Structure formats: structure tokens, C-alpha cells
CSV table of C-alpha atoms in Angstrom, one decimal:
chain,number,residue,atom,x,y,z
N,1,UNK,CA,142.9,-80.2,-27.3
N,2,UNK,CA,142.8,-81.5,-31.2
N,3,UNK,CA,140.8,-78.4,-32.3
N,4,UNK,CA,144.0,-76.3,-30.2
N,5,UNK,CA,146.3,-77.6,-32.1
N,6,UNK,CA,144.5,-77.5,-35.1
N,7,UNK,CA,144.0,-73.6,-34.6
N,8,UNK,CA,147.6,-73.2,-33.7
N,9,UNK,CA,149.1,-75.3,-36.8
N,10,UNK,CA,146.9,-73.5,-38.9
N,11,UNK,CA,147.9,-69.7,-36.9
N,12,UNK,CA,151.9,-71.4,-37.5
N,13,UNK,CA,151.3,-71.6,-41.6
N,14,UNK,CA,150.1,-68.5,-42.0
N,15,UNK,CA,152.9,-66.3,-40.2
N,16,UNK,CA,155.2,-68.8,-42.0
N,17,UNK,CA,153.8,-67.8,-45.3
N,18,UNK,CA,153.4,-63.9,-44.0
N,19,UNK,CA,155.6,-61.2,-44.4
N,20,UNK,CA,156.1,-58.2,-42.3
N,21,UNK,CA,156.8,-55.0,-43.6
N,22,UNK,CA,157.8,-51.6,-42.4
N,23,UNK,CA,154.8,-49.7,-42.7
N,24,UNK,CA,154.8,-45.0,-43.2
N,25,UNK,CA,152.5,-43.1,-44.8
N,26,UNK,CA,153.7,-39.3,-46.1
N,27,UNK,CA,156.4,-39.7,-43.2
N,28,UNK,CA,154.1,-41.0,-39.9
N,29,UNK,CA,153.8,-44.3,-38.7
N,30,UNK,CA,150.9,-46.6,-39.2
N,31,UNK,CA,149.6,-47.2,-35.7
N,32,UNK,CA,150.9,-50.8,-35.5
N,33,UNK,CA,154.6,-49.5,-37.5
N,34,UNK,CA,154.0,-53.0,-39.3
N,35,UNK,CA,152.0,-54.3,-42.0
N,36,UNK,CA,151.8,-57.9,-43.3
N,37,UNK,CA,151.0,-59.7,-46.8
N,38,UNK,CA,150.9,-63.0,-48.1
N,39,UNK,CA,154.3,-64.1,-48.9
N,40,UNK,CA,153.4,-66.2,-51.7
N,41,UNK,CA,151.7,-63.1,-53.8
N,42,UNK,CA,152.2,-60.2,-51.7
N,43,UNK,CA,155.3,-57.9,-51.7
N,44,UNK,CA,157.0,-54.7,-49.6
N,45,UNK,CA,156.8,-51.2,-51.2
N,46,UNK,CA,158.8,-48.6,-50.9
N,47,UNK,CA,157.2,-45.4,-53.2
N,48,UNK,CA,157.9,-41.5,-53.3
N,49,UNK,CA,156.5,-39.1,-55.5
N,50,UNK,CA,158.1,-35.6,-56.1
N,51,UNK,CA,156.0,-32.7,-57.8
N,52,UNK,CA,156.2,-29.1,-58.4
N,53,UNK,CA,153.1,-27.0,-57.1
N,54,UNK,CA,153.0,-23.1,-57.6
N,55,UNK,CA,156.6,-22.7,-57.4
N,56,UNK,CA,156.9,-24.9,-54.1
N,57,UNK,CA,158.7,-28.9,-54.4
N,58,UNK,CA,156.6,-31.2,-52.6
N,59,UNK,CA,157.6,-34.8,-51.5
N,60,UNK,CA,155.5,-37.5,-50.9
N,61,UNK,CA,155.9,-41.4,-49.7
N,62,UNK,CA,154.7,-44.4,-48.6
N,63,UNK,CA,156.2,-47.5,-47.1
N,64,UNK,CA,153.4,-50.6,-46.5
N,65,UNK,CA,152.7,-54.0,-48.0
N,66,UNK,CA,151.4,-54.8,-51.7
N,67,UNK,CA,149.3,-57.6,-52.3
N,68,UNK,CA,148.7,-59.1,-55.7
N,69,UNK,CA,145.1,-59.8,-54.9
N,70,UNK,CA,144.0,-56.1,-55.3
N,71,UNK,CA,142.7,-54.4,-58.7
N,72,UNK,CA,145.9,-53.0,-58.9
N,73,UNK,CA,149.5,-55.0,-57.5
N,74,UNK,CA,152.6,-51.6,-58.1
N,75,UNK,CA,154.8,-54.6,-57.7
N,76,UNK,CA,153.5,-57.3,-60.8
N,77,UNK,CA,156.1,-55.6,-63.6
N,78,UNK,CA,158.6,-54.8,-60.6
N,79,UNK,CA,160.1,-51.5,-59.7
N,80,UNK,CA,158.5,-48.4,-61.5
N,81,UNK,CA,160.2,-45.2,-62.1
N,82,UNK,CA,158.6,-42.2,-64.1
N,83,UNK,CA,160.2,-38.7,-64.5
N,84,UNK,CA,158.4,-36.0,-66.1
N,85,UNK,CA,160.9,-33.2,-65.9
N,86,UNK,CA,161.6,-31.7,-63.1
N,87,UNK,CA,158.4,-31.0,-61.9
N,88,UNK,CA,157.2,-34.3,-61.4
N,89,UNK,CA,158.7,-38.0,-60.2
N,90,UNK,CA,156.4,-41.6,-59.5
N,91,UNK,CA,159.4,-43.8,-57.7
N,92,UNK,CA,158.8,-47.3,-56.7
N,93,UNK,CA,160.2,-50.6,-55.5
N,94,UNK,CA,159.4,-53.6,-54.1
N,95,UNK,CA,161.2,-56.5,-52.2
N,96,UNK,CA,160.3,-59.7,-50.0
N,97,UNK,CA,162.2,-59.6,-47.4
N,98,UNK,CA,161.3,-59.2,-44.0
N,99,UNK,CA,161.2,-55.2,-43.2
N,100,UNK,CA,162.8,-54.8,-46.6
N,101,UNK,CA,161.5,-51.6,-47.3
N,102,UNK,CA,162.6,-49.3,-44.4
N,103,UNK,CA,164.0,-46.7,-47.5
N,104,UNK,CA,163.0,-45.1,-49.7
N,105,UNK,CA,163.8,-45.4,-53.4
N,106,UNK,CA,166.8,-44.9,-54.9
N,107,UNK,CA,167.2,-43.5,-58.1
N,108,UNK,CA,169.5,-44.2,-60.8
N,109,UNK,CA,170.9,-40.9,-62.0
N,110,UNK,CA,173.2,-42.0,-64.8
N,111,UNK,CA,172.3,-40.6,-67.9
N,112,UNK,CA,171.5,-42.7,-70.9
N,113,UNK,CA,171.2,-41.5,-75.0
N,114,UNK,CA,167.5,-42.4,-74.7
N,115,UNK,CA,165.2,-39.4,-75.5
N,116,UNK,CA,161.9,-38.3,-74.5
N,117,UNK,CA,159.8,-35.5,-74.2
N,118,UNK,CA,159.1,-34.1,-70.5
N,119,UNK,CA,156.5,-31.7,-68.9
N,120,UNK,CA,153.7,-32.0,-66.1
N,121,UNK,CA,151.3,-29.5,-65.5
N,122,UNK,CA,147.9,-29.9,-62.8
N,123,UNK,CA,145.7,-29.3,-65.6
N,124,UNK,CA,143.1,-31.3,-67.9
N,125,UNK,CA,144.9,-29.5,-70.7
N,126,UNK,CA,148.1,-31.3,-72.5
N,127,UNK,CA,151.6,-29.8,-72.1
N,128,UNK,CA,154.5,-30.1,-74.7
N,129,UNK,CA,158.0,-30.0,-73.6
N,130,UNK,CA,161.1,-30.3,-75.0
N,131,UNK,CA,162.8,-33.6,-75.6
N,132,UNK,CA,165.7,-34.7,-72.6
N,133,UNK,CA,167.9,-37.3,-71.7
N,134,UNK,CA,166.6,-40.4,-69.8
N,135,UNK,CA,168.5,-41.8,-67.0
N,136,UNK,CA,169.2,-45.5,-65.3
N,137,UNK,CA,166.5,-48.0,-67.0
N,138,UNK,CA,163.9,-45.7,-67.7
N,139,UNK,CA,164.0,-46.4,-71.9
N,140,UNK,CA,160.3,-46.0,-72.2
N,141,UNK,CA,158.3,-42.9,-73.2
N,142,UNK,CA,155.1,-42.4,-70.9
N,143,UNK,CA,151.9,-40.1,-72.0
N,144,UNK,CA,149.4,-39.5,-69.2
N,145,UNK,CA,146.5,-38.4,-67.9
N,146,UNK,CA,144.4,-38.5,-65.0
N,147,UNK,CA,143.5,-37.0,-61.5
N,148,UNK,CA,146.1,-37.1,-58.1
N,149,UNK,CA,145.6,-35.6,-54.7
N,150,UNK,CA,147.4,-36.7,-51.0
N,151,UNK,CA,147.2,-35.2,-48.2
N,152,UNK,CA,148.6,-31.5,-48.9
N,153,UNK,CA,147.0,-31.4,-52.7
N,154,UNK,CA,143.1,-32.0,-53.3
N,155,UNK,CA,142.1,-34.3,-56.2
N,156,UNK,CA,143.2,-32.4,-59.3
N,157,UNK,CA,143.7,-33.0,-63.2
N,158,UNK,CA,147.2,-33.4,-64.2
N,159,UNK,CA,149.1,-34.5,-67.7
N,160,UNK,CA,152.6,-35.3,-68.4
N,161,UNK,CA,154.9,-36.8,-70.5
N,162,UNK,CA,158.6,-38.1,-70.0
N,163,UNK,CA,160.8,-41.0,-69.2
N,164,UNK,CA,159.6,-44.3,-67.8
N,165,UNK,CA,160.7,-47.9,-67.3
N,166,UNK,CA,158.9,-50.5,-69.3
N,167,UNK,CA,157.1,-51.8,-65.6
N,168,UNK,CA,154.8,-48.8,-66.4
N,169,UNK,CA,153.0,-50.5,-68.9
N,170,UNK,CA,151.0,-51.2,-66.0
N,171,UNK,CA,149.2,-47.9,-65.6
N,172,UNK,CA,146.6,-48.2,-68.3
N,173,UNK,CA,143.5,-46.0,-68.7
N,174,UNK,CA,141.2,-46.9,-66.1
N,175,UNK,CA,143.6,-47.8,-63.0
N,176,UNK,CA,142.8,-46.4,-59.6
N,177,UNK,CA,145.7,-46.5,-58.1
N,178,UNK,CA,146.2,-46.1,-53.6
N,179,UNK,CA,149.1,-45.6,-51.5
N,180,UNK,CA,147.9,-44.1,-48.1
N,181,UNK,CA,147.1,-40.8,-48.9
N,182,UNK,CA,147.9,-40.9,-52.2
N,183,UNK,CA,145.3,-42.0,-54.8
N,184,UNK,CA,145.9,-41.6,-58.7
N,185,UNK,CA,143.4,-42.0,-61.0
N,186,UNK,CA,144.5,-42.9,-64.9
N,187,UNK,CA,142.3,-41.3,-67.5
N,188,UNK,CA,144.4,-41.9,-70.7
N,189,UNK,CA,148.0,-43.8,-71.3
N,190,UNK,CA,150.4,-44.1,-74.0
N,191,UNK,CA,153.6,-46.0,-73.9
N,192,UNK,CA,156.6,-46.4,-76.1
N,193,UNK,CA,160.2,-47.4,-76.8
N,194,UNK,CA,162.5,-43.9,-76.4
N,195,UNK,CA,164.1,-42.8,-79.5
N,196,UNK,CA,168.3,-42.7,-79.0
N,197,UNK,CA,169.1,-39.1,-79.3
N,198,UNK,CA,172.6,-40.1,-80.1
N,199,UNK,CA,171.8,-41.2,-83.4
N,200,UNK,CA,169.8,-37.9,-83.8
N,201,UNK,CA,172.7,-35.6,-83.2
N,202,UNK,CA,175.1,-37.7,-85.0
N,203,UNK,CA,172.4,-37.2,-88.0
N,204,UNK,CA,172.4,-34.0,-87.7
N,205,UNK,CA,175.6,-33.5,-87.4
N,206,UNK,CA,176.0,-35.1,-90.5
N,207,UNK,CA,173.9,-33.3,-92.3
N,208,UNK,CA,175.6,-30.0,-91.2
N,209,UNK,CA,179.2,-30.9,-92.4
N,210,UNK,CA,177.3,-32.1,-95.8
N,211,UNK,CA,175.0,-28.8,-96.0
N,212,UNK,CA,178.2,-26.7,-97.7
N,213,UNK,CA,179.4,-29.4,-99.7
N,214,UNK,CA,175.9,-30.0,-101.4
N,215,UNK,CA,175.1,-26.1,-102.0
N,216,UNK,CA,178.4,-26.5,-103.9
N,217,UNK,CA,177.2,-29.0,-106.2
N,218,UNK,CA,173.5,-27.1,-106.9
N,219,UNK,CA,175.6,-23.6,-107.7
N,220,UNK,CA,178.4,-25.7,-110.2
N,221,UNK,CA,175.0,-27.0,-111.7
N,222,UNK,CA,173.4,-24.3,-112.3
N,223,UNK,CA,176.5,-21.6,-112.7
N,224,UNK,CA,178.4,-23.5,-114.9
């Protein structure tokens, strides 16, 4: 009787210190609809991940628990959010509340004067794209490199560049990272603070309403 209650305190502790989350991968159901995760580490996630692929947009997503004792915890620098033009987008949230992450992410489209430059190609060879406006909190410029496949795309080499939060510090060289069918492997990263464009056009604005008035000077110099 001792050793039943033992087992049954103990069974008690650990679903208070559990936490159940809603659990899709790429749109089905995990077979029990619910995963679980230590409370004390572990977190909901809510990801989607929208590319370009000969001509065609293809979404992805995942919905299941994160646990901080992986290699890899999505959720340790909170919600990430990368855009790479229009051909490519890495969304991702967390939360820890019961069944918290029955949506998927939503995406702050309010457009900031942070710059950055933005391409994606599936190749191992770099693309260059021209520099665009950032939107929400994404104030970080992310280079990268590696290999992605899911269940429609087999493992193939990518690159891109373009607007990040700071959260994806986390993806350095080296990270393997899994969600369901998803798996994303990092081969090179670079990370910095986005330049304000404002204070680029404003300077080059600048230097166009000075242009005429400093040819002036150079021809009364050398005219007269």
C-alpha cells in the first residue's frame, strides 16, 4: 500500500510539473493529438516555414513540444522570425500554457526603416539581393547556409540572406535543427545589427540637393 502511494505521489508531481501541448506535423495529427514536456524547461511551439520552389509557394508547419534538454531548445532566445524575401520565411513561437499552441504564427507586418539584404536560392552557391525593408522586430541581418528537406522537398543545399530577430543568434554553424518532418542543417552563420535605411536616403538626399550647389563652387574656381 506504501509503495502505491509512493508511485501515485510521484505519477501526481510529474503531471503537475507537465505540460500538454497540441501536437501537428505539416497539417496531420500526431497519433495521440498531444504531446507533453517538462514544465520547468520545456515549452509549446508553434513554427511554419514558407519557401518558393520552381515557381510553386510551399508551406510547411509544425505544432509539438520543445524541451530544453535537446542539442537544440527553438524556444531558449524566444520567438524566431527570419524572412529572406519572398521566397523564403522560418516563423516561430513558443508559449507555456496548456494547449497554447493550437496556431500558428503570427507575423508582424509593420514595416520598420531597418534595412537588409534579401534572397534564398536551393543552391550551395551564394545569392545577392537587393537591400528591403524589415518588418515587426526583426532588426537583425541573418547570412546562411546549410541543407533543408520535409516531406515534399528532399535534403537540399540552400543560402539566404535577409531580416531576422536577434533570437536567431541561435542558429550557429553546426546546428541540426528537427521539427517533424522538417530537419535543417546549419553550415555557415552570420549575424548583425540592420543598418536604418532612413538615415541612408536622408543622406542621399542630401547629397543630391548639395550636388548643384557644389559643381557651382568648382566651375567659379576654376572659371573665374
Amino acid at each position: 500500500m506504501k509503495l502505491f502511494l509512493l508511485y501515485l505521489f510521484a505519477a501526481l508531481i510529474a503531471a503537475a510539473n507537465s505540460l500538454d501541448c497540441d501536437c501537428i506535423a505539416d497539417g496531420k495529427e500526431c497519433p495521440s493529438k498531444v504531446c507533453t514536456v517538462d514544465d520547468t524547461g520545456g515549452s509549446c511551439i508553434s513554427a511554419a516555414w514558407n519557401y518558393t520552389k520552381n515557381s510553386k509557394a510551399i508551406p510547411v508547419s509544425f505544432q509539438g513540444c520543445e524541451s530544453n534538454k535537446t542539442s537544440f531548445d527553438a524556444c531558449k532566445e524566444g520567438d524566431l522570425f527570419f524572412t529572406a524575401g519572398k521566397n523564403f520565411t522560418w516563423n516561430s513561437v513558443c508559449c507555456n500554457k496548456t494547449k497554447c499552441n493550437s496556431h500558428l504564427p503570427e507575423v508582424n507586418t509593420n514595416v520598420t526603416r531597418k534595412v537588409c539584404p534579401t534572397c534564398f536560392v536551393f543552391s550551395s552557391k551564394p545569392c545577392h539581393g537587393d537591400k528591403t525593408n524589415c518588418t515587426g522586430s526583426q532588426d537583425y541581418c541573418l547570412t546562411i547556409s546549410g541543407t533543408y528537406q520535409d516531406s515534399t522537398v528532399s535534403s537540399q543545399d540552400f543560402y539566404g540572406q535577409g531580416c531576422a530577430t536577434q533570437s536567431a543568434k541561435i542558429l550557429v554553424k553546426g546546428t541540426n535543427v528537427t521539427f517533424g518532418e522538417v530537419k535543417i542543417s546549419i553550415a555557415t552563420s552570420d549575424i548583425k545589427k540592420a543598418t536604418d535605411g532612413a538615415s541612408l536616403v536622408h543622406g542621399s538626399i542630401a547629397f543630391t540637393v548639395l550636388l548643384p550647389y557644389l559643381l557651382g563652387l568648382l566651375l567659379d574656381k576654376f572659371l573665374y
